[in-house]
Short mmCIF file of C-alpha atoms and ligand atoms in Angstrom, two decimals:
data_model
loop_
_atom_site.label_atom_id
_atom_site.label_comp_id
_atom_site.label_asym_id
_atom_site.label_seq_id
_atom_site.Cartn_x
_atom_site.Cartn_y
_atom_site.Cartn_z
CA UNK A 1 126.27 263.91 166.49
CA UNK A 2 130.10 264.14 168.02
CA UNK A 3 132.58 266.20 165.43
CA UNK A 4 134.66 263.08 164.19
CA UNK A 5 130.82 261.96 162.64
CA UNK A 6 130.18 265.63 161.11
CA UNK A 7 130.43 265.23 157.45
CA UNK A 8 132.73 267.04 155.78
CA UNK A 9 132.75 269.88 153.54
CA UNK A 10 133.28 269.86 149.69
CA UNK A 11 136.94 271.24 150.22
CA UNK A 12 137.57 269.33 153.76
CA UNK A 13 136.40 266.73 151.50
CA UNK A 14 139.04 267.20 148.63
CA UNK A 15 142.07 267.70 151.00
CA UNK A 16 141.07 264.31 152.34
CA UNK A 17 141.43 263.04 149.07
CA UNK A 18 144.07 264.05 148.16
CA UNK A 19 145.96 263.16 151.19
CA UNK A 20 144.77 259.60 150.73
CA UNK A 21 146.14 259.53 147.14
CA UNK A 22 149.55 260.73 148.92
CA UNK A 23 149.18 258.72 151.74
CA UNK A 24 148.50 255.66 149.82
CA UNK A 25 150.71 256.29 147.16
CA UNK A 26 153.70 253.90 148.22
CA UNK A 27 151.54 250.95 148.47
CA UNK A 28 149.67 252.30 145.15
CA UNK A 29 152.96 251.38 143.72
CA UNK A 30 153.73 247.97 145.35
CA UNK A 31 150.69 247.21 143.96
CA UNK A 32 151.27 248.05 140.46
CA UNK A 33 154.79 246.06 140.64
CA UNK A 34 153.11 242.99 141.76
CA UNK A 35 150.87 243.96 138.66
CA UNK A 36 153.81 243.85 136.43
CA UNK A 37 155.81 240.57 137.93
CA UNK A 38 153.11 238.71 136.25
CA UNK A 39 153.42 237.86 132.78
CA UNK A 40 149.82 238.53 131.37
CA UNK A 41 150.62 238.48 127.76
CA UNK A 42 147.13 237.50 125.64
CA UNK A 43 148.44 236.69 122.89
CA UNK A 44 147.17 233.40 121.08
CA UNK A 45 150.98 231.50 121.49
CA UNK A 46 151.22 232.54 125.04
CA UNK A 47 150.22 230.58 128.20
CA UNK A 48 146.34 232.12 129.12
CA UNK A 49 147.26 230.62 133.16
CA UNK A 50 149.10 234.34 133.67
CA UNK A 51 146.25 236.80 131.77
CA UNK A 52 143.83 234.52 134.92
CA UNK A 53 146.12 235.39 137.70
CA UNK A 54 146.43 239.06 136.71
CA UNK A 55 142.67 239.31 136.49
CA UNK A 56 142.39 237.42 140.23
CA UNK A 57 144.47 240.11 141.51
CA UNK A 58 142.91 242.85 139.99
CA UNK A 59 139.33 241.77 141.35
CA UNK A 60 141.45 241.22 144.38
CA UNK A 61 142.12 244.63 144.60
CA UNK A 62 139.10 245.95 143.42
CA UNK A 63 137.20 244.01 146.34
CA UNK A 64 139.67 245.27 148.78
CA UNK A 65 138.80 249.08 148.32
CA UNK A 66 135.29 248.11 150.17
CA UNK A 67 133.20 250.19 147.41
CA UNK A 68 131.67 247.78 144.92
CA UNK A 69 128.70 245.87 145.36
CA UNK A 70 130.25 243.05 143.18
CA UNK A 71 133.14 242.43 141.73
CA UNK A 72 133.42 239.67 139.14
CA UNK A 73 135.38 237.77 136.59
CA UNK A 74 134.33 236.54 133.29
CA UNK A 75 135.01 235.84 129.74
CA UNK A 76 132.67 235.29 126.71
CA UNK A 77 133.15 232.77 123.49
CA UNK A 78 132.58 234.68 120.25
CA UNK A 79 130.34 233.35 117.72
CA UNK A 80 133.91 231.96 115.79
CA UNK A 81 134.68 229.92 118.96
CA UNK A 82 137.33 232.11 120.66
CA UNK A 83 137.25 231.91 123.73
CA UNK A 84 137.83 236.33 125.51
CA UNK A 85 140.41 236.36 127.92
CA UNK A 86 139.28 237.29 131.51
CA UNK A 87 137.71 240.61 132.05
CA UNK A 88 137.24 241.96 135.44
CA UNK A 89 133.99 243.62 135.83
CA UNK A 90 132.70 245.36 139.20
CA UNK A 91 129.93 247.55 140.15
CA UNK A 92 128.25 249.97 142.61
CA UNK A 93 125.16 251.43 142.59
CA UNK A 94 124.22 255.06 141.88
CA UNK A 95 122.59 256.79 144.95
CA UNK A 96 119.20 257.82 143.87
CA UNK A 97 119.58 260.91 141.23
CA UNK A 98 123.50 259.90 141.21
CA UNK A 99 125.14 259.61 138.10
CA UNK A 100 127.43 256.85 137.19
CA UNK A 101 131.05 256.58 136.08
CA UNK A 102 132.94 253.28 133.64
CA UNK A 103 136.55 252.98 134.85
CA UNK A 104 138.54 251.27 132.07
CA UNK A 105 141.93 249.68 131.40
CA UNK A 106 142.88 246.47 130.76
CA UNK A 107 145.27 244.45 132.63
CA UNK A 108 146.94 242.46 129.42
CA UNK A 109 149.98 243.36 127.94
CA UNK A 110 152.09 242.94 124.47
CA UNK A 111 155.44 240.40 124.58
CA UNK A 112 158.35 241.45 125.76
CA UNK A 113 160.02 241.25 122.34
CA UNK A 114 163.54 240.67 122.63
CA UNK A 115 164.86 240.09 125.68
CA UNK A 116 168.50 240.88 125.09
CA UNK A 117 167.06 245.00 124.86
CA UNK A 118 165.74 245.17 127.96
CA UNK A 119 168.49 247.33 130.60
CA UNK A 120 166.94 244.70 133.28
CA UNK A 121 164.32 241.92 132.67
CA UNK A 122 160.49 243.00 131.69
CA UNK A 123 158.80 241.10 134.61
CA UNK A 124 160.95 242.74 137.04
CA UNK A 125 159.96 245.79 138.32
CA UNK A 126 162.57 247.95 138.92
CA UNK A 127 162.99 251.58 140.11
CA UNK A 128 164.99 253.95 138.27
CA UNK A 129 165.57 257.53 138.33
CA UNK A 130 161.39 257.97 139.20
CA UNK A 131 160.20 255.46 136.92
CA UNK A 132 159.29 251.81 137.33
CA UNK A 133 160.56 249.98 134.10
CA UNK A 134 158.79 246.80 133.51
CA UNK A 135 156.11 245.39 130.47
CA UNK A 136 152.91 246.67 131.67
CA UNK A 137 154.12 249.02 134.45
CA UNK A 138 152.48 251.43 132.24
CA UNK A 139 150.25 250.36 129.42
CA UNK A 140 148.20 249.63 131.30
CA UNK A 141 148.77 248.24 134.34
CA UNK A 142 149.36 251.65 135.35
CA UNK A 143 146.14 252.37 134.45
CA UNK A 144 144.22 249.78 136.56
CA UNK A 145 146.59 250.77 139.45
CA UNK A 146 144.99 254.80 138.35
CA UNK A 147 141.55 253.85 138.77
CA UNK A 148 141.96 251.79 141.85
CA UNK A 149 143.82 253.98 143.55
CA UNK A 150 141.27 256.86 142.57
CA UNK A 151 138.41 255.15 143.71
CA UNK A 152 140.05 254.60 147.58
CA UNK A 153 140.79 257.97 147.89
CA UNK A 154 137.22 258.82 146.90
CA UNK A 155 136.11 256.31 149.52
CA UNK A 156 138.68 257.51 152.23
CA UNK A 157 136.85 261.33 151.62
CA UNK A 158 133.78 259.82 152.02
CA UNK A 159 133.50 257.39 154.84
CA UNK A 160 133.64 254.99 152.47
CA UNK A 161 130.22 255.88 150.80
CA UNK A 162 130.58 257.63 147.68
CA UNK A 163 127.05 258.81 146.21
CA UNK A 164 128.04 258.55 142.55
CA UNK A 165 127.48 255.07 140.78
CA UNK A 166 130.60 253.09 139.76
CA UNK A 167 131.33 250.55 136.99
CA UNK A 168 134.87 249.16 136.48
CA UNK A 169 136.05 247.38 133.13
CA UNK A 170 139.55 245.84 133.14
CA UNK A 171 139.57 243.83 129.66
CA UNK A 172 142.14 240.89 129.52
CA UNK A 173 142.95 241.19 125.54
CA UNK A 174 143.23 244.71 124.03
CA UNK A 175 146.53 244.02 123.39
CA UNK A 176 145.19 241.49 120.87
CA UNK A 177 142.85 243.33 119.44
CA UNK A 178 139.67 243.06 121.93
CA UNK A 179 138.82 240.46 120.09
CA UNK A 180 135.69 239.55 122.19
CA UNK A 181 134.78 243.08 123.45
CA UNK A 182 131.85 243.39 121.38
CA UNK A 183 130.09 240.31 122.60
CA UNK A 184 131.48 240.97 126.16
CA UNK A 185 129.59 244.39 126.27
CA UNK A 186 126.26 243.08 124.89
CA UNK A 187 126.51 240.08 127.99
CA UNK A 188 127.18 243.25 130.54
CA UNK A 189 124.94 245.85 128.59
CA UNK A 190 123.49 246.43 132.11
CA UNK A 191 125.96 246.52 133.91
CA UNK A 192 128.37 248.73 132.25
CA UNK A 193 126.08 251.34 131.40
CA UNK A 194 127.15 254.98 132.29
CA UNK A 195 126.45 258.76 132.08
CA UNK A 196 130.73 259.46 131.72
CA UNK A 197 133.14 256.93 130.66
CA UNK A 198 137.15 257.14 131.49
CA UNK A 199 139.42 255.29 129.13
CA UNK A 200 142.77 255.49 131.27
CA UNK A 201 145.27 253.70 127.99
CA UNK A 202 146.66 257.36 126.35
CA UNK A 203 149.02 259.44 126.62
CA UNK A 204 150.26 262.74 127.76
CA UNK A 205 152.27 265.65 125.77
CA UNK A 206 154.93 265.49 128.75
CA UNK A 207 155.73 264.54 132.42
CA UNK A 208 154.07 267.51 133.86
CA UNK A 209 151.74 268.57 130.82
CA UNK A 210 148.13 266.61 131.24
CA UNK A 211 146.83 265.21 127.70
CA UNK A 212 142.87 264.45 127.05
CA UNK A 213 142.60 262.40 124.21
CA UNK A 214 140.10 264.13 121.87
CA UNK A 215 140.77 262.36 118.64
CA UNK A 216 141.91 258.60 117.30
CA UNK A 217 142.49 257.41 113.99
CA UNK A 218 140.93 254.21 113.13
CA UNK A 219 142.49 251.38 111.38
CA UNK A 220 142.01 249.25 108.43
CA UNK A 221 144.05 245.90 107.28
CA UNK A 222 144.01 243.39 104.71
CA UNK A 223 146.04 240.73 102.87
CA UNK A 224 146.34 241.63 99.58
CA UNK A 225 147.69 238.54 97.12
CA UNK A 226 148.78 239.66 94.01
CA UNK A 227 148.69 237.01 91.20
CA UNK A 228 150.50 236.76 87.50
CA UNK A 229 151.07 233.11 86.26
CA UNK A 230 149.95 229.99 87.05
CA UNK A 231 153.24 228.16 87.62
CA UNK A 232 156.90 229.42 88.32
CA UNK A 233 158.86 229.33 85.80
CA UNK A 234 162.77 229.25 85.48
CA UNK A 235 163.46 233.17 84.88
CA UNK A 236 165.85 232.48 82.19
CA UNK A 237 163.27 230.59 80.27
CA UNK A 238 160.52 233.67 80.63
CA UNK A 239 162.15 236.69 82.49
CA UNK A 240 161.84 239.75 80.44
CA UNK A 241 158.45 238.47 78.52
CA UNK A 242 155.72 238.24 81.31
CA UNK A 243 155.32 239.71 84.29
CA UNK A 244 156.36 237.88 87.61
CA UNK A 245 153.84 238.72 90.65
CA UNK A 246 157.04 240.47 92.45
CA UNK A 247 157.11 243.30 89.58
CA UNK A 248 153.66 243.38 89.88
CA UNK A 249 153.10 243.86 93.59
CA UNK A 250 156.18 246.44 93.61
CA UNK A 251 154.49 248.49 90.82
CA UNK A 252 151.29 248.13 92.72
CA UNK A 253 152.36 249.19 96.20
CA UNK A 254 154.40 252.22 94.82
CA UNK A 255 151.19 253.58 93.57
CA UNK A 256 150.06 253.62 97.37
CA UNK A 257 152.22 256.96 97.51
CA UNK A 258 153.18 260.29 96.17
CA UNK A 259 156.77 261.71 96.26
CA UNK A 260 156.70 262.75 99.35
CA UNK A 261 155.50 259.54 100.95
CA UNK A 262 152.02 261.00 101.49
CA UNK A 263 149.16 258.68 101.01
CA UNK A 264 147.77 258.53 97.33
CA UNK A 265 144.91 257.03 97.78
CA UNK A 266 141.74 259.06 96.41
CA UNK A 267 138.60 258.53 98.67
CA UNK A 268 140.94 258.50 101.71
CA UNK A 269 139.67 261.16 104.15
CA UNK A 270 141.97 263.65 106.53
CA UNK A 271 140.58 265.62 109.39
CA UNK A 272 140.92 269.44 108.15
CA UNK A 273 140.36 271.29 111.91
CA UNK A 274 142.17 268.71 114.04
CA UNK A 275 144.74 269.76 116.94
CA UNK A 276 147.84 271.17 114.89
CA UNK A 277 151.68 271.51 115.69
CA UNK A 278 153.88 269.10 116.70
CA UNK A 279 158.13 269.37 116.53
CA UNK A 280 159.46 267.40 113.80
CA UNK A 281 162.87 267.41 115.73
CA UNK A 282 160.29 264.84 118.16
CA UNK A 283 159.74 262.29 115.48
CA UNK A 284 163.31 262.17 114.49
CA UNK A 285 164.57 261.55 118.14
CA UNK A 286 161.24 259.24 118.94
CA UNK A 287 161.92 256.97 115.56
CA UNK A 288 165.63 256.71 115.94
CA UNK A 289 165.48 258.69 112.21
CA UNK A 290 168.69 257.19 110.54
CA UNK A 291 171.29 260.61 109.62
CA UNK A 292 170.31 261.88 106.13
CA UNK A 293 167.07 259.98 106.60
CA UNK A 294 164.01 262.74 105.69
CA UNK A 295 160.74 262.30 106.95
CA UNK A 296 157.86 261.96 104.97
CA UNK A 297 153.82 263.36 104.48
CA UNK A 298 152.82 266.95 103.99
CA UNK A 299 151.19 269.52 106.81
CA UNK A 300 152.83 269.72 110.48
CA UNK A 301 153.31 266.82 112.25
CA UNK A 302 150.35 266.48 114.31
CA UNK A 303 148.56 266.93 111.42
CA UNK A 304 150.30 263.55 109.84
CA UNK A 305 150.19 261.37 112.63
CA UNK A 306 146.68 262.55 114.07
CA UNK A 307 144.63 264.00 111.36
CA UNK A 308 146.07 261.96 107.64
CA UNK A 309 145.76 258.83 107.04
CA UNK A 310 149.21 256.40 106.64
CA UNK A 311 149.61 253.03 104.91
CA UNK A 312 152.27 250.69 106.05
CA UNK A 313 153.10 247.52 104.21
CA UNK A 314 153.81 245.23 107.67
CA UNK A 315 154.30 241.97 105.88
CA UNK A 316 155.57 239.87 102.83
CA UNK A 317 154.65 236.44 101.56
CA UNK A 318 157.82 235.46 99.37
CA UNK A 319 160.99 233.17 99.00
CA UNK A 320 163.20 234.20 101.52
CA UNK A 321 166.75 235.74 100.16
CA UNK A 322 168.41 232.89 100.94
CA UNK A 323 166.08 230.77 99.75
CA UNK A 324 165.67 232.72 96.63
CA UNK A 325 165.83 230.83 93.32
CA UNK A 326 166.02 232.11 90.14
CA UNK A 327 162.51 231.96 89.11
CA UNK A 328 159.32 233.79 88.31
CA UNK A 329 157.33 234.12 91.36
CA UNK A 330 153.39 233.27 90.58
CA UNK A 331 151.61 234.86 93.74
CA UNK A 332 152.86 237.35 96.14
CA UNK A 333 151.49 238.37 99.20
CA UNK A 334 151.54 241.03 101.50
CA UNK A 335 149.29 242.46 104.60
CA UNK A 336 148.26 245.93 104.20
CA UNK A 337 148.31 248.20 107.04
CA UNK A 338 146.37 251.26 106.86
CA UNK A 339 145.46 254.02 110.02
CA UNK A 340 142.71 256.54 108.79
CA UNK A 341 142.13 259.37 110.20
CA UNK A 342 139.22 260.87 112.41
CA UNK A 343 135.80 261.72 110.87
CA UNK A 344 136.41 258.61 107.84
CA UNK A 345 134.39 255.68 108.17
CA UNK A 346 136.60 252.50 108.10
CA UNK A 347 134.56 250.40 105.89
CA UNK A 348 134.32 253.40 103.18
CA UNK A 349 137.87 253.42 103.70
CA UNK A 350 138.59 249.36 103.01
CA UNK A 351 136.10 250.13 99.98
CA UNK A 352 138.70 252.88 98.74
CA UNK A 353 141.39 251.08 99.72
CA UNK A 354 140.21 248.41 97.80
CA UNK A 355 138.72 250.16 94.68
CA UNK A 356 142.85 251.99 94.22
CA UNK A 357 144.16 248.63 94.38
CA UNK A 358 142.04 246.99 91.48
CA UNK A 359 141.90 249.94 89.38
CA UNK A 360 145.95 249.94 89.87
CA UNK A 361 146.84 246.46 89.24
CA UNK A 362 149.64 246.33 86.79
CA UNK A 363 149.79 244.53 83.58
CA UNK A 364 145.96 243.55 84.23
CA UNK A 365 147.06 241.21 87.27
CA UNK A 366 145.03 239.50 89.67
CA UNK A 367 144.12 240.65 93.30
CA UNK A 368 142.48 239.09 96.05
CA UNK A 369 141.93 241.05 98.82
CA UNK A 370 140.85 238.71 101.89
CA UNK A 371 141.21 239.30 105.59
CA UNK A 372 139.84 242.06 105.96
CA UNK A 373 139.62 243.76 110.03
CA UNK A 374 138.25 247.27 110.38
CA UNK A 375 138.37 249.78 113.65
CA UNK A 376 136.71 252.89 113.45
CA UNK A 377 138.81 256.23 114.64
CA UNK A 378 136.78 258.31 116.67
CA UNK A 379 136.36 262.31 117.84
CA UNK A 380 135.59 263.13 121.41
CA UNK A 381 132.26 265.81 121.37
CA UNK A 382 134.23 268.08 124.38
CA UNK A 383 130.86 269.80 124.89
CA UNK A 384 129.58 268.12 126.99
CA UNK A 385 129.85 268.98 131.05
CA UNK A 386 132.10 266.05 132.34
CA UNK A 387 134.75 266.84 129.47
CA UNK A 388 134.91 270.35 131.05
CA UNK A 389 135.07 268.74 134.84
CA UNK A 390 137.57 266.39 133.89
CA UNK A 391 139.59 269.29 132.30
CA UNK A 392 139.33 271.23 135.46
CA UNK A 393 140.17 267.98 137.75
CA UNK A 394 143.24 267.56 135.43
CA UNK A 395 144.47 271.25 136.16
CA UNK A 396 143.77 270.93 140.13
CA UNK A 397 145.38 267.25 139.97
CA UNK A 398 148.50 268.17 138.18
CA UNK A 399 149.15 271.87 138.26
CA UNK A 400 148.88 272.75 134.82
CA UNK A 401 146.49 273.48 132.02
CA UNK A 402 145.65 270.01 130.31
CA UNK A 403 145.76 269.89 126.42
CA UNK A 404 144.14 268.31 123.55
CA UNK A 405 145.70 265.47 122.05
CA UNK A 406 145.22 263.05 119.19
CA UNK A 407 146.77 259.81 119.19
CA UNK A 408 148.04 258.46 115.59
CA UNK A 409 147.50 254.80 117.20
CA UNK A 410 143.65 253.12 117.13
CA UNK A 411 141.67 252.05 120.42
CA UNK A 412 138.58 250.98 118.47
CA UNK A 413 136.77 249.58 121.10
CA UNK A 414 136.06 253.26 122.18
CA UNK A 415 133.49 253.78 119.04
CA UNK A 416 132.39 250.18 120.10
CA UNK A 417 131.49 251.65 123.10
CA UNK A 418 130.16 255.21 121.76
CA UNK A 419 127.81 253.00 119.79
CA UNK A 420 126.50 251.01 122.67
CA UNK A 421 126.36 253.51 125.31
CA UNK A 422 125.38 256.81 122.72
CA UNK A 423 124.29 259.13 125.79
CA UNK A 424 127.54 258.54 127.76
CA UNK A 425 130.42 261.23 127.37
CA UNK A 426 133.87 259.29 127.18
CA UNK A 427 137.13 260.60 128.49
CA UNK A 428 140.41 259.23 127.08
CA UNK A 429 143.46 259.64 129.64
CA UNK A 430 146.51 258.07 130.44
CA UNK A 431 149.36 257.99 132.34
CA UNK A 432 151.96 257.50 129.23
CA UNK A 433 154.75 260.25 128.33
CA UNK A 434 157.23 260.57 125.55
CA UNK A 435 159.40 258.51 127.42
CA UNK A 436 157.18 255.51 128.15
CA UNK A 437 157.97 253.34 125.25
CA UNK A 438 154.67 251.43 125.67
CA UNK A 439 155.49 247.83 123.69
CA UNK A 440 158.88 248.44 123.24
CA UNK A 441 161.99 247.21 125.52
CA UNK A 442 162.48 249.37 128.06
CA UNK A 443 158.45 250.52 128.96
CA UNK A 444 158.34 252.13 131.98
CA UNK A 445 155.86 254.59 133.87
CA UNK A 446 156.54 258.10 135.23
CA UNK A 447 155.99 257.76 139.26
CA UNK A 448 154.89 261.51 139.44
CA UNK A 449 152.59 260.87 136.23
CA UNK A 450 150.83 258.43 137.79
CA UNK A 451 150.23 260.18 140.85
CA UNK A 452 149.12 263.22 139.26
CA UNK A 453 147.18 261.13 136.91
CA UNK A 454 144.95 259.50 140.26
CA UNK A 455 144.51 262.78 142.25
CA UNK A 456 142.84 264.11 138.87
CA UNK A 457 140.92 260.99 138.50
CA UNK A 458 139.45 261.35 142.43
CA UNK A 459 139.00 264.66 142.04
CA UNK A 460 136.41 263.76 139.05
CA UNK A 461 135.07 261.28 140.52
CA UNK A 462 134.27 263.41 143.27
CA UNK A 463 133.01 266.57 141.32
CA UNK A 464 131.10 264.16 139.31
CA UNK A 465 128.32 263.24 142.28
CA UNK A 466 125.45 266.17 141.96
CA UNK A 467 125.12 268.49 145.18
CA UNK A 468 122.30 267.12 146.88
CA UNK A 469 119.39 269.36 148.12
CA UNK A 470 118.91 267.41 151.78
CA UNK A 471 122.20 268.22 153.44
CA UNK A 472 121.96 267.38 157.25
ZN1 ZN B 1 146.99 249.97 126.28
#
């Protein structure tokens, strides 16, 4: 055996990883611009040609890092005839007594919204002051670009044959609403099966201050149609004598509420032990909080966004103001937005939801509730051993202590997957900071984030393969 064949040690091992993560790191970022110059919005109205190419390049890329034993495209029809946007799936086998590791992200992204608020347009990469601003150059293209780049530098430490198994997942349509994950994952059961499992869309509590995602709330929506008469009627005729569905839906929804803006809804759960804190002096500056504007909910603010549930009315069926007559409106409409918090169930939620609503009704009117879609929130168990290696990868990778986070958002594919894979310990990370503005105008990733955010991820990955009794 000559020296440049000697395998290296653990540490030799790590300092080669690393160095590829730095080594690689420029190209790591072409990469994730050529990610973001394509326009792989999966939204219904939008052309499906771009989500394809972005999923081409990603198994391009994937293929190119000489690892997996197949790397594949696919998408699935539901049972309702929609047709799942491509998902890139790839896989390599577990050495024998090797454990095995699901890399997720997905490589779709929201709209750009309006294009007059972007500083410089949102499928144009462009470096500024350390961050690339673009749609997607972090949520979650970032992400794919995280585990890609992780996996090299694993295979650049060793020789190109890491012992651990690993499966990648890049979905093509959580940005509208994984619509065909669940049918996706019982196709690749198989395939996708795992001992650890590292969701790479979250977020971080600052630029240099790792997050692990430990807790989500879920998320339950309706349309709710409120109902009075059975005609309009001039309101000159009748106003004053019966009750137009408008009074009745505005008397309704108020009752979603107490004075302080808190939800009123009995049956609702919140999450009594959950990660506390939180600056309210954040919120203000994060929501553009208008002067003499208060904010609203009781408890600190990690507390309300991570551990409470909200309800947000996000839509109204009615006569425009300008098209406004003067009548008595028979039916209103209006789609009911509600995040609940970790530890509720979402469909004893919808039933609570729903129970406040009929018991509520005003002057005895009539509601349908229809359209129901339910995500259930989800707690991390951080007992388990690759919670407490990823925690320790996360402090080697980025120089500081990581904490935990909730997220007041939903990723509800994550319980999908707790059901289907029950034995497998899932990781939520990200390469998101306050300053990201994932979906908004103006999204853009930290550079030093992200490359924090990979030599933590290859630094797992690495840990993560069991010491082996035969070394030669
Ligand atoms: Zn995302």
């Amino acid at each position: 055996m000559t020296l440049s064949d000697a395998p290296l040690d653990a540490h030799d091992q790590e300092q080669a990883l690393l160095r590829a993560v730095e080594d690689r790191f420029p190209t790591t970022i072409a990469r994730l611009a050529g990610l973001v110059r394509i326009p792989s919005v999966s939204w219904d109205a939008f052309d499906r040609v771009h989500v394809r190419r972005s999923a081409e390049r990603t198994a391009e890329l994937l293929r190119e890092t000489g690892v997996f034993d197949s790397v594949d495209i696919d998408g699935v029809e539901t049972a309702d005839g929609y047709a799942g946007q491509p998902a890139v799936i790839a896989t390599r086998a577990a050495e024998p007594g090797q454990p095995t590791v699901l890399l997720y992200a997905h490589h779709d992204v929201q709209p750009q919204g309006s294009a007059d608020d972007w500083r410089t347009p949102p499928f144009e990469p462009t470096l500024r002051d350390g961050r690339l601003y673009g749609r997607g150059a972090s949520d979650d293209k970032a992400g794919v670009m995280t585990h890609i780049a992780a996996v090299e530098a694993l295979s650049a430490a060793t020789s190109g044959r890491p012992k651990i198994g690993i499966s990648v997942f890049i979905e093509g349509e959580e940005e509208n609403g994984s619509r065909s994950f669940a049918d996706f994952l019982e196709k690749h059961m198989a395939a996708l099966g795992a001992d650890a499992i590292i969701v790479a869309d979250s977020d971080n509590p600052s630029t240099t201050v790792p997050g692990l995602t430990v807790s989500l709330r879920g998320n339950v929506t309706m349309k709710v149609t409120v109902r009075t008469l059975g005609h309009a009627s001039h309101s000159g005729m009748l106003g004053g004598a019966v009750p137009d569905a408008m009074l009745a839906t505005v008397r309704l929804l108020d009752s979603l509420w107490d004075e302080h803006g808190a939800v009123a809804v009995s049956g609702l759960g919140s999450r009594a032990d959950g990660p506390s804190g939180g600056d309210e002096a954040d919120v203000r500056r994060d929501a553009e909080l208008l002067e003499g504007v208060a904010t609203i909910g009781t408890g600190t603010v990690h507390d309300r966004l991570w551990n409470q549930p909200a309800i947000t009315i996000t839509g109204i069926d009615a006569p425009s103001v300008d098209e406004a007559s003067n009548t008595l409106l028979p039916a209103v409409s209006v789609r009911l937005s509600a995040r609940i918090a970790p530890g509720d169930d979402a469909a004893r939620a919808f039933e609570a939801i729903e129970r406040h609503l009929r018991e509520h009704a005003p002057f005895g009117a009539h509601i349908e509730i229809t359209q129901p879609d339910l995500g259930q929130p989800f707690l991390v168990d951080t007992a388990g051993p690759a919670v407490g290696l990823m925690k320790t990868a996360m402090e080697d990778g980025w120089g500081a202590q990581p904490t935990e986070t909730g997220i007041g958002g939903s990723i509800p594919f994550i319980a999908a997957l707790a059901e289907v894979y029950p034995e497998a310990e899932i990781l939520v990370t990200g390469v998101e900071d306050p300053a990201t503005m994932a979906h908004s105008p103006n999204e853009s990733q930290d550079l030093g984030v992200l490359r924090r955010a990979i030599s933590a991820e290859a630094l797992f990955l690495h840990r993560f393969a069991r010491p082996d009794a035969d070394i030669r």
